[in-house]
Structures are given as structure tokens and as C-alpha cells.
Coordinates of C-alpha atoms in Angstrom, one line a residue:
M15 CA 117.5 105.8 104.6
L16 CA 120.8 106.3 106.5
G17 CA 121.7 104.1 109.4
S18 CA 122.6 105.5 112.8
G19 CA 126.3 105.0 112.2
S20 CA 126.2 107.1 109.0
I21 CA 124.2 109.8 110.6
I22 CA 126.7 110.0 113.5
M23 CA 129.5 110.2 110.9
L24 CA 127.8 113.1 109.2
H25 CA 127.6 115.0 112.5
E26 CA 131.2 114.2 113.4
L27 CA 132.3 115.6 110.0
K28 CA 130.2 118.8 110.6
E29 CA 131.7 119.2 114.1
R30 CA 135.1 119.1 112.4
G31 CA 134.1 122.2 110.5
K32 CA 133.4 120.6 107.1
S33 CA 130.8 122.2 104.9
I34 CA 127.7 120.3 103.6
L35 CA 129.3 120.1 100.1
A36 CA 132.6 118.7 101.5
I37 CA 130.6 116.1 103.6
A38 CA 128.5 115.2 100.5
R39 CA 131.7 114.6 98.4
E40 CA 133.4 112.6 101.2
T41 CA 130.4 110.3 101.9
G42 CA 128.9 110.0 98.4
H43 CA 125.5 111.3 99.6
S44 CA 123.7 114.2 97.9
R45 CA 123.9 117.6 99.5
N46 CA 120.1 117.5 100.2
T47 CA 120.5 114.1 102.1
V48 CA 123.4 115.5 104.2
R49 CA 121.5 118.7 104.9
K50 CA 118.3 116.7 105.9
F51 CA 120.1 114.6 108.4
L52 CA 122.2 117.5 109.8
I53 CA 119.0 119.6 110.5
L54 CA 117.1 116.6 111.9
R55 CA 118.9 116.8 115.2
D56 CA 118.1 120.5 115.5
Y57 CA 114.5 120.0 114.6
V58 CA 113.9 117.1 117.1
R59 CA 115.7 119.1 119.9
Q60 CA 112.7 121.4 120.3
F61 CA 110.4 118.5 121.1
R62 CA 112.7 116.8 123.6
P63 CA 112.1 117.4 127.3
P64 CA 114.9 119.3 129.0
K65 CA 117.5 117.1 130.7
Q66 CA 116.6 116.5 134.4
V67 CA 117.9 114.8 137.4
P68 CA 117.5 111.0 137.1
D69 CA 114.2 109.6 138.3
V70 CA 115.9 107.4 140.8
C71 CA 118.5 109.1 143.0
R72 CA 120.5 106.5 144.9
Y73 CA 120.7 107.2 148.6
E74 CA 124.3 106.6 149.7
T75 CA 125.2 105.6 153.3
K76 CA 128.5 105.0 155.0
P77 CA 129.6 101.4 155.9
G78 CA 127.8 100.2 159.0
Q79 CA 125.4 103.1 159.1
Q80 CA 122.1 101.8 157.8
T81 CA 120.1 98.6 157.2
Q82 CA 116.7 98.4 155.5
V83 CA 114.3 95.7 156.5
D84 CA 110.9 94.6 155.2
W85 CA 108.5 91.7 154.9
G86 CA 107.3 90.1 151.7
E87 CA 105.0 87.2 150.8
Y88 CA 105.7 84.2 148.8
T89 CA 102.9 81.9 147.7
Y90 CA 103.4 78.4 146.3
I91 CA 101.4 75.3 145.6
D92 CA 102.1 72.3 147.9
E93 CA 103.0 69.4 145.5
E94 CA 101.5 66.8 147.8
T95 CA 98.1 68.4 148.6
G96 CA 97.8 70.9 145.8
E97 CA 96.9 73.6 148.3
I98 CA 98.1 77.1 147.9
R99 CA 100.4 77.9 150.8
K100 CA 102.0 81.1 151.9
L101 CA 105.5 81.9 153.3
Y102 CA 106.7 85.2 154.6
V103 CA 110.0 86.6 153.5
F104 CA 112.2 88.8 155.8
V105 CA 114.6 90.9 153.8
M106 CA 117.5 92.9 155.2
V107 CA 119.6 95.1 152.9
L108 CA 122.8 96.9 154.0
G109 CA 122.7 100.5 152.8
Y110 CA 126.3 100.8 151.8
S111 CA 127.1 97.6 150.0
R112 CA 123.5 96.5 149.1
A113 CA 124.3 93.0 150.5
I114 CA 121.1 91.1 151.2
Y115 CA 120.0 88.7 153.9
V116 CA 116.8 86.8 153.1
E117 CA 114.9 84.4 155.5
F118 CA 111.6 82.6 154.9
T119 CA 109.3 82.2 157.8
N120 CA 105.8 80.8 158.6
R121 CA 104.7 84.0 160.3
C122 CA 105.5 87.7 160.4
D123 CA 104.8 88.6 164.0
V124 CA 107.1 90.8 166.1
H125 CA 108.9 87.9 167.8
T126 CA 109.7 86.3 164.4
F127 CA 110.8 89.8 163.2
I128 CA 113.2 90.2 166.1
R129 CA 114.6 86.7 165.6
C130 CA 115.2 87.5 161.9
L131 CA 116.8 90.8 162.8
I132 CA 119.2 89.0 165.1
R133 CA 120.1 86.3 162.6
G134 CA 120.5 89.0 159.9
F135 CA 123.0 90.9 162.0
E136 CA 124.8 87.7 162.9
Y137 CA 125.0 86.9 159.2
F138 CA 126.6 90.3 158.4
G139 CA 128.8 90.1 161.5
G140 CA 127.6 93.3 163.2
I141 CA 124.9 95.8 163.9
T142 CA 124.3 99.0 161.9
D143 CA 123.6 102.4 163.6
I144 CA 120.1 102.7 161.9
V145 CA 117.5 100.1 161.1
L146 CA 115.1 101.6 158.5
S147 CA 111.7 100.0 158.0
D148 CA 108.4 101.0 156.5
R149 CA 105.3 101.3 158.7
M150 CA 105.0 97.5 159.3
K151 CA 102.8 96.5 162.2
T152 CA 105.7 94.6 163.8
V153 CA 107.4 98.0 164.4
I154 CA 104.7 100.7 164.2
L155 CA 101.2 100.1 165.6
G156 CA 99.8 103.4 164.3
T157 CA 99.6 107.1 165.1
D158 CA 98.0 109.0 168.0
E159 CA 95.7 112.1 167.7
N160 CA 98.8 114.3 167.1
R161 CA 99.9 112.0 164.3
K162 CA 102.9 110.8 166.4
L163 CA 104.0 107.2 165.7
I164 CA 103.0 104.6 168.3
C165 CA 105.8 102.0 168.4
N166 CA 105.2 98.3 169.1
P167 CA 106.2 98.0 172.8
T168 CA 107.5 94.5 172.3
F169 CA 109.8 95.7 169.5

């Protein structure tokens, strides 16, 4: 069995215009071995899916244009009591640089959210044009009968 380096070398020699016989003489492999590994790529090509756009398309923003915010949960075991405890994690990511601000809190209500936003912007030294969030209850309470978003009035 030929290693990947040898197979690549066979294909490079073929791309240079060398015949199977010339490749076999140069590499010391039989003509049948050279032929087998040169037709392998063509045989496998028909089973490969066509090349597509990457699954993840990175969304680019300009500096200072967008911040993304979200809540997360962190559970841990209190070493003194052995109880399972929960902390909430506020995460703010700048769209352009992907710089991250993280803050742990005891609650994730709208007032805590606003305080975390302010501290995040203070940390980054400014405010972005857009703050992007998912449909978290601290920002969006739900939708009305026309499916229009109902924003949290405190926010």
C-alpha cells in the first residue's frame, strides 16, 4: 500500500505530463500500481459531494457597529454545603473584533441585564450602534396577535 506522500508524488508526475510507464520507471512501482492509484482519484470523484459554500459563513461588521449579548448558566457544587448552585453568565461579544466581556451574576432580570450592558460598554470604552440579542425575556416579552415583538418597557 502506498502512503499519501507517494500517491501525491504520482499525481504530480502525471500533471507534469509523464506517462504511466515513465512514472513507474522513476518511482520503482509497477505500471499497474501506478495506474491503480492514478485512476483512484477519478473513481472517487463521482462519489464526492460537489463543493459548496462553507457551512458557517462568518458575518462581518465594521468596528463599533455591532455587539451581541446573551445569558448563559453556570452550575457548580458549593464546597462547604455540597449544594448545587447556579450562577448566570452575561456575555457580550463585539462583532468586529470578537472581543468578549463576561460577567457572572446571581440573577438575570432586566435590571441586572442593564447593569451588565453598561459595565460591558465601559469595559470596551464605548457603545456600538447595534446591540443584537436573541429573544431573551429581559429584552422581548413576546409577540402580539400580529406577531409583532413586544419589548420589555423597562429595557
